[in-house]
PDB file of C-alpha atoms in Angstrom:
ATOM      1  CA  GLN A   1       0.634 -19.654  -0.159  1.00 87.00           C
ATOM      2  CA  VAL A   2       1.246 -16.543   0.029  1.00 94.00           C
ATOM      3  CA  GLN A   3      -0.103 -13.753   2.593  1.00 95.00           C
ATOM      4  CA  LEU A   4       0.050  -9.544   2.551  1.00 96.00           C
ATOM      5  CA  VAL A   5      -0.431  -7.936   6.208  1.00 95.00           C
ATOM      6  CA  GLU A   6      -1.221  -4.777   6.336  1.00 95.00           C
ATOM      7  CA  SER A   7      -0.999  -2.043   9.618  1.00 95.00           C
ATOM      8  CA  GLY A   8      -0.325   1.792  10.617  1.00 96.00           C
ATOM      9  CA  GLY A   9      -4.071   2.685  10.264  1.00 95.00           C
ATOM     10  CA  GLY A  10      -5.613   4.634  12.717  1.00 97.00           C
ATOM     11  CA  LEU A  11      -7.659   8.106  13.097  1.00 98.00           C
ATOM     12  CA  VAL A  12      -5.236  11.245  12.515  1.00 98.00           C
ATOM     13  CA  GLN A  13      -6.279  15.081  12.560  1.00 98.00           C
ATOM     14  CA  PRO A  14      -6.156  16.860   8.726  1.00 98.00           C
ATOM     15  CA  GLY A  15      -2.326  18.062   8.491  1.00 98.00           C
ATOM     16  CA  GLY A  16      -1.316  15.017  10.410  1.00 98.00           C
ATOM     17  CA  SER A  17       1.121  11.429   9.315  1.00 98.00           C
ATOM     18  CA  LEU A  18       0.552   8.330   9.401  1.00 98.00           C
ATOM     19  CA  ARG A  19       2.945   5.472   7.627  1.00 98.00           C
ATOM     20  CA  LEU A  20       1.672   1.766   6.738  1.00 98.00           C
ATOM     21  CA  SER A  21       3.374  -1.358   6.373  1.00 98.00           C
ATOM     22  CA  CYS A  22       2.745  -3.993   4.428  1.00 97.00           C
ATOM     23  CA  ALA A  23       4.983  -7.255   4.761  1.00 97.00           C
ATOM     24  CA  ALA A  24       4.407 -10.547   2.557  1.00 96.00           C
ATOM     25  CA  SER A  25       5.786 -13.447   4.212  1.00 95.00           C
ATOM     26  CA  GLY A  26       4.940 -17.112   2.866  1.00 94.00           C
ATOM     27  CA  SER A  27       6.573 -19.173  -0.130  1.00 92.00           C
ATOM     28  CA  ILE A  28       8.380 -16.464  -2.018  1.00 94.00           C
ATOM     29  CA  PHE A  29      10.712 -16.802  -4.559  1.00 93.00           C
ATOM     30  CA  GLY A  30      10.587 -12.856  -5.125  1.00 91.00           C
ATOM     31  CA  ILE A  31       8.586  -9.973  -5.373  1.00 92.00           C
ATOM     32  CA  ASN A  32       8.382  -7.519  -8.820  1.00 91.00           C
ATOM     33  CA  ALA A  33       6.086  -4.353  -8.165  1.00 93.00           C
ATOM     34  CA  MET A  34       4.232  -4.066  -4.017  1.00 95.00           C
ATOM     35  CA  GLY A  35       1.837  -1.076  -3.853  1.00 96.00           C
ATOM     36  CA  TRP A  36      -0.801   0.673  -2.658  1.00 98.00           C
ATOM     37  CA  TYR A  37      -4.645   1.052  -3.247  1.00 98.00           C
ATOM     38  CA  ARG A  38      -7.521   2.549  -1.334  1.00 98.00           C
ATOM     39  CA  GLN A  39     -11.199   2.232  -1.067  1.00 98.00           C
ATOM     40  CA  ALA A  40     -13.598   4.916  -0.401  1.00 96.00           C
ATOM     41  CA  PRO A  41     -17.194   4.308   0.698  1.00 92.00           C
ATOM     42  CA  GLY A  42     -19.011   4.307  -2.320  1.00 94.00           C
ATOM     43  CA  LYS A  43     -16.002   4.938  -5.070  1.00 96.00           C
ATOM     44  CA  GLN A  44     -14.045   2.549  -6.760  1.00 97.00           C
ATOM     45  CA  ARG A  45     -11.386   1.053  -5.646  1.00 97.00           C
ATOM     46  CA  GLU A  46      -7.592   3.086  -6.947  1.00 98.00           C
ATOM     47  CA  LEU A  47      -3.689   3.600  -7.164  1.00 98.00           C
ATOM     48  CA  VAL A  48      -2.283   4.989  -4.537  1.00 98.00           C
ATOM     49  CA  ALA A  49       1.388   4.680  -5.204  1.00 98.00           C
ATOM     50  CA  ALA A  50       3.332   1.501  -6.310  1.00 96.00           C
ATOM     51  CA  LEU A  51       6.823   0.933  -6.830  1.00 94.00           C
ATOM     52  CA  ALA A  52       8.335  -1.675  -9.083  1.00 87.00           C
ATOM     53  CA  SER A  53      11.690  -3.915  -8.321  1.00 76.00           C
ATOM     54  CA  GLY A  54      13.899  -1.560 -10.331  1.00 78.00           C
ATOM     55  CA  ASP A  55      12.492   1.620  -8.245  1.00 81.00           C
ATOM     56  CA  SER A  56      10.465   3.043 -10.506  1.00 91.00           C
ATOM     57  CA  THR A  57       7.434   4.781  -8.482  1.00 95.00           C
ATOM     58  CA  ASN A  58       4.124   5.784  -9.723  1.00 95.00           C
ATOM     59  CA  TYR A  59       1.812   8.216  -7.617  1.00 97.00           C
ATOM     60  CA  ALA A  60      -1.926   9.206  -8.066  1.00 98.00           C
ATOM     61  CA  ASP A  61      -1.320  13.501  -8.586  1.00 97.00           C
ATOM     62  CA  SER A  62      -3.947  13.482  -5.146  1.00 97.00           C
ATOM     63  CA  VAL A  63      -0.838  12.393  -3.270  1.00 98.00           C
ATOM     64  CA  LYS A  64       2.426  13.425  -4.753  1.00 98.00           C
ATOM     65  CA  GLY A  65       4.364  15.522  -3.119  1.00 97.00           C
ATOM     66  CA  ARG A  66       2.733  14.539   0.277  1.00 98.00           C
ATOM     67  CA  PHE A  67       3.080  10.521  -0.286  1.00 98.00           C
ATOM     68  CA  THR A  68       6.341   8.718  -0.315  1.00 98.00           C
ATOM     69  CA  ILE A  69       6.100   5.124  -1.106  1.00 97.00           C
ATOM     70  CA  SER A  70       9.525   2.450  -0.059  1.00 95.00           C
ATOM     71  CA  ARG A  71      10.563  -1.259   0.431  1.00 94.00           C
ATOM     72  CA  ASP A  72      13.063  -3.258   2.413  1.00 93.00           C
ATOM     73  CA  ASN A  73      13.020  -5.989  -0.228  1.00 90.00           C
ATOM     74  CA  ALA A  74      15.170  -8.054   2.984  1.00 93.00           C
ATOM     75  CA  LYS A  75      12.374  -7.818   4.639  1.00 94.00           C
ATOM     76  CA  ASN A  76       9.804  -8.165   2.155  1.00 94.00           C
ATOM     77  CA  THR A  77       7.639  -5.001   3.015  1.00 95.00           C
ATOM     78  CA  VAL A  78       6.373  -2.405   1.178  1.00 96.00           C
ATOM     79  CA  TYR A  79       5.563   0.929   2.926  1.00 97.00           C
ATOM     80  CA  LEU A  80       3.753   4.396   2.593  1.00 98.00           C
ATOM     81  CA  GLN A  81       4.529   7.651   4.699  1.00 98.00           C
ATOM     82  CA  MET A  82       1.748  10.005   4.868  1.00 98.00           C
ATOM     83  CA  ASN A  83       1.834  13.223   5.046  1.00 98.00           C
ATOM     84  CA  SER A  84      -0.230  16.203   5.140  1.00 98.00           C
ATOM     85  CA  LEU A  85      -3.393  14.272   5.409  1.00 98.00           C
ATOM     86  CA  LYS A  86      -6.175  15.175   4.407  1.00 98.00           C
ATOM     87  CA  PRO A  87     -10.532  14.312   5.251  1.00 97.00           C
ATOM     88  CA  GLU A  88     -10.519  13.382   1.500  1.00 97.00           C
ATOM     89  CA  ASP A  89      -7.359  10.387   2.138  1.00 98.00           C
ATOM     90  CA  THR A  90     -10.125   8.600   4.633  1.00 98.00           C
ATOM     91  CA  ALA A  91     -10.178   5.438   3.109  1.00 98.00           C
ATOM     92  CA  VAL A  92      -9.680   1.370   3.369  1.00 98.00           C
ATOM     93  CA  TYR A  93      -5.765   1.147   2.163  1.00 98.00           C
ATOM     94  CA  TYR A  94      -5.597  -1.936   0.510  1.00 98.00           C
ATOM     95  CA  CYS A  95      -0.937  -3.421  -0.136  1.00 97.00           C
ATOM     96  CA  ASN A  96      -0.751  -5.272  -3.502  1.00 97.00           C
ATOM     97  CA  ALA A  97       1.969  -7.484  -4.681  1.00 96.00           C
ATOM     98  CA  ASP A  98       3.036  -8.938  -7.877  1.00 95.00           C
ATOM     99  CA  VAL A  99       4.561 -11.637  -6.560  1.00 94.00           C
ATOM    100  CA  TRP A 100       6.956 -15.090  -7.770  1.00 93.00           C
ATOM    101  CA  GLY A 101       6.127 -18.082  -5.646  1.00 91.00           C
ATOM    102  CA  ARG A 102       5.112 -21.470  -5.817  1.00 90.00           C
ATOM    103  CA  VAL A 103       1.970 -21.580  -8.013  1.00 88.00           C
ATOM    104  CA  GLY A 104       4.200 -19.124 -10.195  1.00 91.00           C
ATOM    105  CA  VAL A 105       3.576 -15.380 -10.380  1.00 92.00           C
ATOM    106  CA  ARG A 106       0.332 -13.862  -8.818  1.00 94.00           C
ATOM    107  CA  ASP A 107      -1.371 -10.918  -7.594  1.00 95.00           C
ATOM    108  CA  TYR A 108      -2.094 -10.871  -4.141  1.00 96.00           C
ATOM    109  CA  TRP A 109      -4.142  -8.357  -1.756  1.00 97.00           C
ATOM    110  CA  GLY A 110      -3.283  -7.810   1.893  1.00 97.00           C
ATOM    111  CA  GLN A 111      -6.810  -7.346   3.990  1.00 96.00           C
ATOM    112  CA  GLY A 112      -7.130  -3.603   4.367  1.00 96.00           C
ATOM    113  CA  THR A 113      -6.683  -1.430   6.720  1.00 97.00           C
ATOM    114  CA  GLN A 114      -8.354   1.983   7.471  1.00 98.00           C
ATOM    115  CA  VAL A 115      -7.147   5.776   7.819  1.00 98.00           C
ATOM    116  CA  THR A 116      -9.033   8.245   8.676  1.00 98.00           C
ATOM    117  CA  VAL A 117      -8.554  11.424   8.613  1.00 98.00           C
ATOM    118  CA  SER A 118     -10.794  13.628  11.379  1.00 97.00           C
ATOM    119  CA  SER A 119     -11.073  16.483  13.218  1.00 95.00           C
TER     120      SER A 119
END
């Protein structure tokens, strides 16, 4: 069993910053890609940022230059540093990881953490 637990969401004013964390735990032999998605009310879930095992990154155009994804392989943790936040960044943010565990390689999701950008 593999679990992803996110933390770091909250309420922030426009222009502010937040740092999200997502820690993977359980029977993990290895982790390939890790990433962050978000879903705003009435909208589809969308990719925010992804980080492959070879450290290649992929960002949504809307967050390029403002968000930075990073990972600590020793801790099986991925981070999302979010700067210059805008009201349109408001959403539930979900962690995603492609994990090699006892049942093979599977895709896992966290429970989500709310980010609200408002004055």
